Coordinates of C-alpha atoms in Angstrom, one line a residue:
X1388 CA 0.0 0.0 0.0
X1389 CA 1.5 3.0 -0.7
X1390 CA 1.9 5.6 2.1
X1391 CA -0.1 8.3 3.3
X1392 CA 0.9 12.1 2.3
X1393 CA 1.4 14.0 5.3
X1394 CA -0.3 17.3 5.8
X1395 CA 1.7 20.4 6.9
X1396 CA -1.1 22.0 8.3
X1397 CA -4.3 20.5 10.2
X1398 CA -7.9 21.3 9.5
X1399 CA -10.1 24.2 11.5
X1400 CA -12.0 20.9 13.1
X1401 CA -8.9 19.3 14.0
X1402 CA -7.5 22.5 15.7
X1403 CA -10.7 22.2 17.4
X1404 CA -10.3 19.0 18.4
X1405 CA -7.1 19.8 20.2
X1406 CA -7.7 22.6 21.5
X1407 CA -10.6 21.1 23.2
X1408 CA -8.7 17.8 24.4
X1409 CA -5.7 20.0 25.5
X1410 CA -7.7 22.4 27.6
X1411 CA -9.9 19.3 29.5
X1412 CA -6.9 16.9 30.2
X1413 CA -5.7 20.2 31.9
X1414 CA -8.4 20.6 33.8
X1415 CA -8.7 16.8 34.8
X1416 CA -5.1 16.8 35.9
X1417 CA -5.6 19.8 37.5
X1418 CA -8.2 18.7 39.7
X1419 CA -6.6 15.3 40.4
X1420 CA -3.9 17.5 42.3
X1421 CA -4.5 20.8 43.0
X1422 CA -6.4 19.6 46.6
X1423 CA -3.8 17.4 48.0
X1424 CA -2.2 20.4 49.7
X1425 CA -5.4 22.0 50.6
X1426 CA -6.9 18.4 52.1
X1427 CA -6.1 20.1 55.7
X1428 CA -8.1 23.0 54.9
X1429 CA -10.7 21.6 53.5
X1430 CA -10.8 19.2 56.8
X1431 CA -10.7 22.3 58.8
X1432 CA -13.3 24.4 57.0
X1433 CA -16.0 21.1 56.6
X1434 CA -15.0 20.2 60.0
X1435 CA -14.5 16.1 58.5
X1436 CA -12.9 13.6 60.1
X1437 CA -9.4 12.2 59.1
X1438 CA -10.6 9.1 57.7
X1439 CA -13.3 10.7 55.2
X1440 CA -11.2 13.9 54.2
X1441 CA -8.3 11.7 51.5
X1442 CA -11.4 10.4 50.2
X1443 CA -11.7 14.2 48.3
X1444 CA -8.5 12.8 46.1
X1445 CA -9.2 9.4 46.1
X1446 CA -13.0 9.3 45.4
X1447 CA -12.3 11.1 42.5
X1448 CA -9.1 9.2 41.1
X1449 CA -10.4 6.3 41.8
X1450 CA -13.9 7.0 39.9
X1451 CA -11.9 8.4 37.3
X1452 CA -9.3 5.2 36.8
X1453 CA -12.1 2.5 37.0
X1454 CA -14.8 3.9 34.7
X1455 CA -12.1 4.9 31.7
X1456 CA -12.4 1.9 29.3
X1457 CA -16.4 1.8 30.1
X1458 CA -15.9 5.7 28.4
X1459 CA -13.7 4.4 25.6
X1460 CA -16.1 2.1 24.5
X1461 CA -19.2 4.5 24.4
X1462 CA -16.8 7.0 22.8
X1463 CA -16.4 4.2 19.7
X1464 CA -20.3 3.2 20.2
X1465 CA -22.2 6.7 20.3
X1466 CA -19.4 9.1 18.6
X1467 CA -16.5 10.6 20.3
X1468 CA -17.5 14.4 20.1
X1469 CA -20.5 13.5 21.5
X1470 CA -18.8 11.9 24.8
X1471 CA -16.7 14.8 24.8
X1472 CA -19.2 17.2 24.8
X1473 CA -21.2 15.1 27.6
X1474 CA -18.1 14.3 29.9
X1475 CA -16.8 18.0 29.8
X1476 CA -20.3 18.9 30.5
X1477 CA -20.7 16.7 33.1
X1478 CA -17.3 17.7 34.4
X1479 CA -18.0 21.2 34.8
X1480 CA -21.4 20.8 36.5
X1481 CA -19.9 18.4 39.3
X1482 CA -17.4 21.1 39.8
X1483 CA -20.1 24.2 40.6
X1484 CA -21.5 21.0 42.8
X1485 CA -17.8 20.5 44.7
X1486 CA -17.5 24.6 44.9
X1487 CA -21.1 24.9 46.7
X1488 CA -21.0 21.4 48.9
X1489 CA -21.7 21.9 52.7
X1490 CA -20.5 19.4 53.5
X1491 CA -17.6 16.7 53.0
X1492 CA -19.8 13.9 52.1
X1493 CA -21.3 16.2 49.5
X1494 CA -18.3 17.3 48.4
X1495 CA -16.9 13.5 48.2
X1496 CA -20.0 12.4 45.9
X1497 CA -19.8 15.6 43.8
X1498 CA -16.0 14.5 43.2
X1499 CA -16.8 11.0 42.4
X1500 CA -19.4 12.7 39.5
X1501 CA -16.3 14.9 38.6
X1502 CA -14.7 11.5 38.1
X1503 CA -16.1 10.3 36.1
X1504 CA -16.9 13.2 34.0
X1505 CA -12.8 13.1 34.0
X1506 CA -13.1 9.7 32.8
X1507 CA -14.7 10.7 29.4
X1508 CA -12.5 13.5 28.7
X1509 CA -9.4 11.6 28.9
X1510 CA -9.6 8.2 26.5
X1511 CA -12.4 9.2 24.1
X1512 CA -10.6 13.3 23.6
X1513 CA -7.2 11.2 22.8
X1514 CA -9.4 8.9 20.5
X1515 CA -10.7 12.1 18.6
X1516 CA -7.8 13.4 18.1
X1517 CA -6.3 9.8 16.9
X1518 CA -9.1 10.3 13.9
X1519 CA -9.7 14.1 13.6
X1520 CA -5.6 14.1 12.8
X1521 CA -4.4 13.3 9.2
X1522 CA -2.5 10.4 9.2
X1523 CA 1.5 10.8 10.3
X1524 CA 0.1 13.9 12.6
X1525 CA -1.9 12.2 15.2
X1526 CA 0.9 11.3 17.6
X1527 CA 2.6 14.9 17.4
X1528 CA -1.0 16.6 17.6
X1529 CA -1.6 14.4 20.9
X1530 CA 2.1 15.2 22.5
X1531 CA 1.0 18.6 22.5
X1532 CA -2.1 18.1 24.2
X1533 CA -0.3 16.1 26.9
X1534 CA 2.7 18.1 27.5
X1535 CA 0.0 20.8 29.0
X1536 CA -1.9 17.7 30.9
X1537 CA 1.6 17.4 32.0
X1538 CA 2.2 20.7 33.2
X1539 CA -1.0 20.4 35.5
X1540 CA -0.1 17.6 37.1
X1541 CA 3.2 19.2 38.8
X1542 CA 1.3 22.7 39.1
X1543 CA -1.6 21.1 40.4
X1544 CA -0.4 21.2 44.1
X1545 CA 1.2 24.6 44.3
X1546 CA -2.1 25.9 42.8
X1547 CA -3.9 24.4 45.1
X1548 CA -2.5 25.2 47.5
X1549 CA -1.9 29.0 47.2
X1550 CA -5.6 29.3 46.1
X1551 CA -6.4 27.5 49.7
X1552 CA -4.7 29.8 52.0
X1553 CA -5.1 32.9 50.2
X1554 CA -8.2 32.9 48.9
X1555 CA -10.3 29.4 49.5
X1556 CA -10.2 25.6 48.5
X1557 CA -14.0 26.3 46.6
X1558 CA -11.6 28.2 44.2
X1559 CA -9.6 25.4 42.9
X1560 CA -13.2 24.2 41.5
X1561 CA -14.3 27.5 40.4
X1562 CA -11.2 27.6 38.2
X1563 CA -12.1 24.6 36.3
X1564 CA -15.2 25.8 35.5
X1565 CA -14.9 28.0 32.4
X1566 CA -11.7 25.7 31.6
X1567 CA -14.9 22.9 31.2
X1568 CA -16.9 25.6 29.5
X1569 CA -14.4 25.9 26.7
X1570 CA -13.2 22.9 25.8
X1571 CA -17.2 22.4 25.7
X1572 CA -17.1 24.7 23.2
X1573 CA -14.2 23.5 21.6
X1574 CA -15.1 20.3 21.3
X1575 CA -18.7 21.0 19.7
X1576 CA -16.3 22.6 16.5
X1577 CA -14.6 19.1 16.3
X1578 CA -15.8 16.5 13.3
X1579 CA -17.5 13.2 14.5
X1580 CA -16.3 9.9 14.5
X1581 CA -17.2 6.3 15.8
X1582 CA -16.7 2.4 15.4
X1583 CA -18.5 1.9 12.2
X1584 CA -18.3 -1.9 12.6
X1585 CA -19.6 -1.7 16.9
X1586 CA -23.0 -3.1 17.5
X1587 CA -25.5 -0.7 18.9
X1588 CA -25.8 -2.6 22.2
X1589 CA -23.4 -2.4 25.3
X1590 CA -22.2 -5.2 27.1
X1591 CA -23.3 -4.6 30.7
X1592 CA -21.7 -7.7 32.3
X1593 CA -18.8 -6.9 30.5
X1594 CA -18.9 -2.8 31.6
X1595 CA -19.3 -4.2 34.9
X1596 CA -15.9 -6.4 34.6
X1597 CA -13.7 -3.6 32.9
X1598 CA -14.7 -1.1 35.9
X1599 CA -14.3 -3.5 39.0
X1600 CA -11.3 -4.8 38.0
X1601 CA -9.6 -1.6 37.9
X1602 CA -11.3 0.1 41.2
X1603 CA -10.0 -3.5 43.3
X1604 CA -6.8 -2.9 41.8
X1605 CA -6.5 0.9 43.0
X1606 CA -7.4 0.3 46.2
X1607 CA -5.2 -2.6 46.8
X1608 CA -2.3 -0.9 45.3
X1609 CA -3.5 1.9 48.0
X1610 CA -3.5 -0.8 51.0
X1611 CA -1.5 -3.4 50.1
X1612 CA -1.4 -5.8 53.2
X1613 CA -5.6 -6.1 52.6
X1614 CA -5.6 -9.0 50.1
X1615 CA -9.1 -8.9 50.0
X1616 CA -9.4 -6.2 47.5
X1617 CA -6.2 -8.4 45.5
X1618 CA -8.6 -11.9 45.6
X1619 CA -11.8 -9.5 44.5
X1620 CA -9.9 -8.2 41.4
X1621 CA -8.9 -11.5 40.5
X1622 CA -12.2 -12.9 40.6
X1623 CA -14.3 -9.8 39.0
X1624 CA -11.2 -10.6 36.4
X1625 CA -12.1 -13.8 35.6
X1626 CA -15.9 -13.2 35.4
X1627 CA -15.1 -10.7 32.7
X1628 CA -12.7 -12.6 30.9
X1629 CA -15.8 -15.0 31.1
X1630 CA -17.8 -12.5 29.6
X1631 CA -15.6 -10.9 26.9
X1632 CA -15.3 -14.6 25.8
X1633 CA -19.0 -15.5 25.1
X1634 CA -20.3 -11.8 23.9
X1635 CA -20.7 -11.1 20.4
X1636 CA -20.2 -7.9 21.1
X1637 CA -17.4 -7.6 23.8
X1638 CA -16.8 -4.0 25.4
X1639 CA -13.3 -5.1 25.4
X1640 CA -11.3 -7.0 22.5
X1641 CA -9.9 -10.0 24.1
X1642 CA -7.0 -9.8 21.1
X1643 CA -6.0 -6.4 22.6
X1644 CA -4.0 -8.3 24.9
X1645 CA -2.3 -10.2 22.4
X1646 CA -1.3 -6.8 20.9
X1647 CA 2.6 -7.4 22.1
X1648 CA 3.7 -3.8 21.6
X1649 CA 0.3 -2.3 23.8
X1650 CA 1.0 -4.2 26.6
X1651 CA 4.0 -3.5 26.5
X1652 CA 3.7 0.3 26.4
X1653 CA 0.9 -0.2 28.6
X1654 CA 3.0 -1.8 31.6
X1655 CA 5.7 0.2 30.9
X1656 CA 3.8 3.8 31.1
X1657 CA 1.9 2.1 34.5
X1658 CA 5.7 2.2 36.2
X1659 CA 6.9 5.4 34.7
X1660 CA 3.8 6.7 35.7
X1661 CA 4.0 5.4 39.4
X1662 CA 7.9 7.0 39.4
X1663 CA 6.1 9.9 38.5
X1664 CA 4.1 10.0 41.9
X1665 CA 6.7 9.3 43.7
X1666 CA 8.9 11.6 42.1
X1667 CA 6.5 14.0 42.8
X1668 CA 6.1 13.3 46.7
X1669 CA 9.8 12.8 47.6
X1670 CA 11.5 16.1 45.8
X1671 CA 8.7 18.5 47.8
X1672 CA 8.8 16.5 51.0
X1673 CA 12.9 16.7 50.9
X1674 CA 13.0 20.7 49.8
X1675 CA 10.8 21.2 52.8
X1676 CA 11.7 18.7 55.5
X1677 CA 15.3 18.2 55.1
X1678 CA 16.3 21.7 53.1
X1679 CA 13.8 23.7 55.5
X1680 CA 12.2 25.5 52.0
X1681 CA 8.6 27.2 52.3
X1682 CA 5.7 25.6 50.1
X1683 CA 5.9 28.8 47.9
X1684 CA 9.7 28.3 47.7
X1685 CA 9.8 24.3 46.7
X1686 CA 7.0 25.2 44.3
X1687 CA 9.0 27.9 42.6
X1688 CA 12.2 25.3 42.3
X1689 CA 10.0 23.1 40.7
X1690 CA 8.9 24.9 37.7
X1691 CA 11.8 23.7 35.7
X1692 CA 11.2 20.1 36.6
X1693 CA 7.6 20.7 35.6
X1694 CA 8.6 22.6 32.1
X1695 CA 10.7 19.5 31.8
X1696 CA 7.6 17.1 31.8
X1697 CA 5.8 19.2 30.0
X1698 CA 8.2 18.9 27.2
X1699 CA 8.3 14.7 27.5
X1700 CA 5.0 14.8 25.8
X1701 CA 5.7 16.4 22.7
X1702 CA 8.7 14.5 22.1
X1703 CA 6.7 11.2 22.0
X1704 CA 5.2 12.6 19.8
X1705 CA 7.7 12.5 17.4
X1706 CA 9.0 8.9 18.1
X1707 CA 7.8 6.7 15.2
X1708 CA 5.1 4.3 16.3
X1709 CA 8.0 1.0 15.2
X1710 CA 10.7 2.9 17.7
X1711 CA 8.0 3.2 20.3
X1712 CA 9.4 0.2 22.7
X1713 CA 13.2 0.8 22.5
X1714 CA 12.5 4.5 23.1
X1715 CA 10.4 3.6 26.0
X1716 CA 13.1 1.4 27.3
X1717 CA 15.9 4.2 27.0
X1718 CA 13.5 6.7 28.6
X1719 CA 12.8 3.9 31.7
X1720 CA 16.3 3.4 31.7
X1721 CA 17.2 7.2 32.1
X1722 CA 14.6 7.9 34.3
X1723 CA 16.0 4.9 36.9
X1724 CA 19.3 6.4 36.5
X1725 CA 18.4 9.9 37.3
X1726 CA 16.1 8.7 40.2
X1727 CA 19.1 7.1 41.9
X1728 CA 21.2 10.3 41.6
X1729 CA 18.4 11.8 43.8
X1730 CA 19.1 9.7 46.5
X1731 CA 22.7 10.7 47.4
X1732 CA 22.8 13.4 49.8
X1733 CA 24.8 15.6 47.4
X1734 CA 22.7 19.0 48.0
X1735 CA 19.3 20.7 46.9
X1736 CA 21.2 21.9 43.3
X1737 CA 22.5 18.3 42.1
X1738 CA 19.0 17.1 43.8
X1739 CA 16.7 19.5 41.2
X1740 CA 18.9 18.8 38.3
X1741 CA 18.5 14.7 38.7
X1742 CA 14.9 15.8 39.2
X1743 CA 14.6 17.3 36.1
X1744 CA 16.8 14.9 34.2
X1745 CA 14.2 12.0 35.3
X1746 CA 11.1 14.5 35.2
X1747 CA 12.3 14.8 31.1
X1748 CA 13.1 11.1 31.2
X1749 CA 9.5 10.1 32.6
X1750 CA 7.2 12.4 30.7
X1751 CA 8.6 10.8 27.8
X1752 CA 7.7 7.3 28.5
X1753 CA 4.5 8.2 29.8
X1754 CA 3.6 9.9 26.6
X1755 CA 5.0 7.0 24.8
X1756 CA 2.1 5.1 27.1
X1757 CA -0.8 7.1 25.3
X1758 CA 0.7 7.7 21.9
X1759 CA 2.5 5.0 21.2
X1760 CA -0.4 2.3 22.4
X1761 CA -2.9 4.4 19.7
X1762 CA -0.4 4.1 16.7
X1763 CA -0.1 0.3 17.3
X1764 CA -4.0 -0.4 17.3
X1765 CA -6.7 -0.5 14.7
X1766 CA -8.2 3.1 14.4
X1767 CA -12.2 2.1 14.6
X1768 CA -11.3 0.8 18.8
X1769 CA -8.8 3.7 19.5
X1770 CA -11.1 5.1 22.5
X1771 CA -11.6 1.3 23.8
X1772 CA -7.7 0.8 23.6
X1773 CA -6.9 4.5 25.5
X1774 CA -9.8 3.5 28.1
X1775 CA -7.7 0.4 28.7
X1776 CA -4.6 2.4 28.7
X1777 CA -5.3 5.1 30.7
X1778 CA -7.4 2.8 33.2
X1779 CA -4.2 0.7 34.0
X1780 CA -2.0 4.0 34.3
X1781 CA -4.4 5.7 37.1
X1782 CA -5.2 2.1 38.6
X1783 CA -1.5 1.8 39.4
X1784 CA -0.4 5.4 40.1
X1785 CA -1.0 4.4 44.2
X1786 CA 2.2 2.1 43.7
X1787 CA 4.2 5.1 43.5
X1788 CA 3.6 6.6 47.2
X1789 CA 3.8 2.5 48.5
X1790 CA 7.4 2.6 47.0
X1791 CA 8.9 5.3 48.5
X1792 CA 7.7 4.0 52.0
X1793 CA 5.4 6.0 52.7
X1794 CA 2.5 4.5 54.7
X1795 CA -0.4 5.4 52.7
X1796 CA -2.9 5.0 55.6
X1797 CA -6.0 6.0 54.6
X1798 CA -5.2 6.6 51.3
X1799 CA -4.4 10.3 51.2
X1800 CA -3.4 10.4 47.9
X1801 CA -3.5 7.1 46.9
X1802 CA -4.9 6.4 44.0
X1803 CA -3.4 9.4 42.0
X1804 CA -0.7 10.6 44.2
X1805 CA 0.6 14.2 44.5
X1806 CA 2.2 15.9 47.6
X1807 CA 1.5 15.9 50.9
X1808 CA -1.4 14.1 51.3
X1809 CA -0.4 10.6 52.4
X1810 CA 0.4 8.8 55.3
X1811 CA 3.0 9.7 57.7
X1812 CA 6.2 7.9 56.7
X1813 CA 9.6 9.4 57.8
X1814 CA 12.3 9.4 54.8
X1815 CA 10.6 8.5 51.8
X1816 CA 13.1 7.6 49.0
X1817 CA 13.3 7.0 45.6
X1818 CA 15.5 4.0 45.4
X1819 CA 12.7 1.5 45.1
X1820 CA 11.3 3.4 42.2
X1821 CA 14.8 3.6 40.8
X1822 CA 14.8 0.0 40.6
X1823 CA 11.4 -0.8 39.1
X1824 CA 12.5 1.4 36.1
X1825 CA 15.7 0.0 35.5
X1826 CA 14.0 -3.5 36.2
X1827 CA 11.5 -2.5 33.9
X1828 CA 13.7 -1.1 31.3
X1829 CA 15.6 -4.4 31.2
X1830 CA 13.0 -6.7 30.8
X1831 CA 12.0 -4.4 27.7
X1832 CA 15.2 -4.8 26.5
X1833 CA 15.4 -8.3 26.8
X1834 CA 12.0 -9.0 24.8
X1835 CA 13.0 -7.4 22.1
X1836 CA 16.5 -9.5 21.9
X1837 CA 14.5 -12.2 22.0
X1838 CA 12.2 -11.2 19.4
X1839 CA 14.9 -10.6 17.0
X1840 CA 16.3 -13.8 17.7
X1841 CA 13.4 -15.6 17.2
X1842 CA 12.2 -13.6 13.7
X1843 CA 16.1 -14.2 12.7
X1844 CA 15.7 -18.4 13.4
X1845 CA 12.3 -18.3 12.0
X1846 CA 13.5 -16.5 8.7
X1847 CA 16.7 -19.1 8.2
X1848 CA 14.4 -21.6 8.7
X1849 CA 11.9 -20.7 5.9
X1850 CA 14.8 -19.7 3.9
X1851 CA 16.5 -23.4 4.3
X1852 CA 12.9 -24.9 3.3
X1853 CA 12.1 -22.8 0.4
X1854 CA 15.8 -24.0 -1.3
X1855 CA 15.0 -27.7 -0.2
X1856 CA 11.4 -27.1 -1.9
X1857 CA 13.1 -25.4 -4.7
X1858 CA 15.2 -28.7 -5.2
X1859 CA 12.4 -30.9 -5.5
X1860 CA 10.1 -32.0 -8.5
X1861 CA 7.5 -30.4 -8.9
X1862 CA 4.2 -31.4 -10.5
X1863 CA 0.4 -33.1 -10.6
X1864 CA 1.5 -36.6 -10.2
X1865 CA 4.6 -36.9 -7.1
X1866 CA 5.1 -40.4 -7.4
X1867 CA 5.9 -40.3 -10.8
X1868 CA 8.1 -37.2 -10.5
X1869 CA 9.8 -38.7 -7.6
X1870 CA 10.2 -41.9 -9.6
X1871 CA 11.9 -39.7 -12.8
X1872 CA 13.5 -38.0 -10.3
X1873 CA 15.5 -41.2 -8.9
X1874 CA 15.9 -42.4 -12.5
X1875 CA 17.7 -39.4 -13.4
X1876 CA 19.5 -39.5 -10.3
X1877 CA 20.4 -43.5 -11.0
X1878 CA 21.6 -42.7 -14.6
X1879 CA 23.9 -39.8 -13.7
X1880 CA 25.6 -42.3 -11.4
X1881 CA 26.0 -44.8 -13.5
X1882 CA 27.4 -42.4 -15.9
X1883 CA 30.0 -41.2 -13.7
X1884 CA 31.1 -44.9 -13.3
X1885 CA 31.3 -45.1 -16.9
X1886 CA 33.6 -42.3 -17.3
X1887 CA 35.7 -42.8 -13.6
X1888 CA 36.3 -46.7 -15.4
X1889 CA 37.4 -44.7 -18.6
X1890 CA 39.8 -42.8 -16.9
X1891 CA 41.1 -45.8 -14.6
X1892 CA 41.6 -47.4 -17.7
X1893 CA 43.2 -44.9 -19.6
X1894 CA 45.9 -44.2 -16.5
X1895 CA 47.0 -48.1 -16.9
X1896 CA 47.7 -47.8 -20.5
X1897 CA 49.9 -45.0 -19.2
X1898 CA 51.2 -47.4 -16.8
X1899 CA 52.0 -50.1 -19.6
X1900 CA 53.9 -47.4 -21.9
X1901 CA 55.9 -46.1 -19.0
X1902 CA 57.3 -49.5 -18.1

């Protein structure tokens, strides 16, 4: 097939498109962070109790996580735009309803809603863009929107917090309001698209599966010493596997998971986005525990760090969709590397540049996650393959605070992460992040030696049997071509005895003379 010409410019309703997905992933990354440095003021002003107030973050993250590849599919189902349009709605409404809440329960329903509002926006917007794109733009178009996603997540907590003691935590929500409203707008400019091959009908048992799974996942990740929540996921996974198996219309392809390079890309983005919490907690915690900075101060110093993963997701952008693995692998690699720098006590300036080498390192591989996994999947089930994606990434991002050591407790931040809103653990390091990358990074590495040395074994072999087929008669009738065959073969040797006797012969004639 010959290849796609590549368009220099996009179309008005693909600028719309972006501008729509970039300006809602900001706002859902926004709100996944921005409270974890106001969840003592919000305690204070709703007067909650300790156990109830992390549930702010993690009611939301958690919502958000589970529901993503039940939003995928109704993006590919009922049209993407559509489930843009309804999820930024939806997103923005729950917001006003978080901003007004008088209470915390209130306010923790009104953030699950916002969850799953956020669920929408996030798989079926990068499944717009995967189809509103021209073809060879659709990876750099979706970098861009990330890198600002990006941005938000490390800004998140310094906004947050410097709304919430200077002017009140309701205004983190008002500030995603017209942020909602726009992309709303946005997105209504953007060209439809959908499955055309998808059955009208949605597989409830199936819908039911793909969200438990992730929710039991999350919170055991959160509390990892309750195996309960481990055994449920295992079992609400085999029910849907169950399920997936006998519909004829499956919410989720089973073959997905045969897809070597998305799960891959998938696993690999789940641990570079897990460093990425963690990353996040320790570098904040160690400015202002050990260095003695101010919140406003550690925020400031982070900005680079932040500009740094910003930057990570245009660059995957640009990594061609057969390099996507090996890229992944370096990036996992480098990140690992740069994580271990952080923990020798070599001062706050060698301490913010490792941070920002593995910041640049780890917002390249978790683009890679999103951009990569879309390029490497059939177009019509892009939003059921970013649900999946995106689902596994938020499901595991609690890992990150359980690796530094941090006791979770409650789950302050668990599910998502950010700063300051965990448990109480003393130290927290990034060693045991460190590792998983460069653990992670190997076994990458070593699939893909074995994968060349299996295509290369595969390829002699077919080349050895096409020459030995080559050799052989060919023809209607074998036996009698196999029988001409050993005739042929016969008379040829008895031909060379003829002519090694004539030569034997004619050497003792020689002989004869001599003497």
């Amino acid at each position: 097939m010959p290849k796609p010409e590549l368009h220099p410019h996009l179309d008005p309703q693909a600028r719309w498109a972006l501008a729509a997905v970039a300006i809602g992933a900001f706002g859902v990354q926004l709100d996944s962070f921005a409270l974890n440095l106001a969840l003592p003021v919000v305690r204070e002003a709703l007067h909650g109790s300790a156990t109830a107030t992390p549930w702010v973050v993690s009611g939301y993250l958690l919502a958000a996580g589970s529901l993503m590849p039940l939003a995928g599919r109704l993006g590919d189902l009922w049209g993407r735009r559509r489930m843009l349009t309804a999820g930024l709605v939806l997103f923005g409404v729950s917001a006003v309803l978080c901003a007004l809440a008088p209470s915390l329960p209130l306010l923790v329903a009104a953030r699950v809603v916002q969850g799953a509002g956020g669920a929408l926006i996030m798989p079926v917007g990068l499944a717009l863009l995967t189809h509103s794109c021209p073809p060879g733009r659709g990876r750099r178009v979706m970098g861009r929107a990330l890198g600002l996603a990006g941005l938000a997540t490390v800004c998140g907590p310094f906004i947050g917090g410097v709304l919430a003691r200077s002017v009140s935590w309701r205004a983190v929500f008002w500030l995603t309001v017209p942020l909602a409203l726009a992309a709303a707008l946005a997105a209504r400019r953007a060209a439809e698209s959908r499955d055309p091959d998808a059955e009208p009908c949605l597989d409830a048992v199936g819908a039911i599966g793909a969200t438990g799974v992730p929710a039991c996942l999350a919170r055991w990740l959160e509390h990892v010493a309750a195996w309960g929540w481990a055994v449920g996921g295992v079992l609400v996974g085999a029910l849907f596997v169950r399920a997936e198996r006998r519909s004829p219309a499956p919410l989720v392809d089973l073959a997905l998971f045969r897809n070597r390079p998305y799960v891959a890309l998938t696993l690999a983005g789940a641990v570079a986005n897990s460093a990425t919490v963690a990353l996040w907690y320790v570098v904040p915690w160690t400015l202002q525990q050990a260095a003695g900075w101010s919140v406003g101060e550690a925020g400031v110093a982070l900005v680079v760090p932040a500009g740094a993963l910003a930057v990570g997701g245009p660059l995957a952008g640009r990594v061609r969709p057969a390099a996507a693995v090996p890229v992944m692998a370096l990036g996992l690699a480098a990140a690992g590397g740069a994580l271990l720098a952080t923990t020798r006590d070599t001062g706050t300036p060698a301490l913010l540049v490792a941070s920002t080498a593995a910041a640049a390192a780890l917002g390249v591989a978790g683009g890679l996650a999103l951009t990569g996994t879309q390029a490497v999947v059939r177009r019509a089930r892009a939003g059921e393959a970013s649900g999946v994606t995106k689902a596994v990434m938020t499901a595991t991002a609690g890992a990150g605070l359980t690796l530094t050591g941090v006791g979770v407790g409650s789950g302050g931040a668990g599910v998502g992460g950010g700063a300051g809103a965990g448990g109480g653990g003393v130290g927290p390091s990034l060693l045991v992040p460190a590792v998983v990358c460069l653990v992670a990074a190997g076994v990458l590495v070593l699939a893909l030696v074995l994968r060349r040395v299996v295509a290369t074994w595969a390829g002699s072999r077919t080349h050895t049997g096409a020459r030995a087929r080559a050799r052989r008669p060919r023809g209607g009738e074998r036996r009698a071509d196999w029988r001409r065959w050993d005739r042929l073969r016969a008379g040829s040797g008895r031909a060379n005895d003829r002519r090694t006797r004539r030569r034997m012969g004619a050497g003792r004639a020689d002989d004869e003379r001599a003497d």
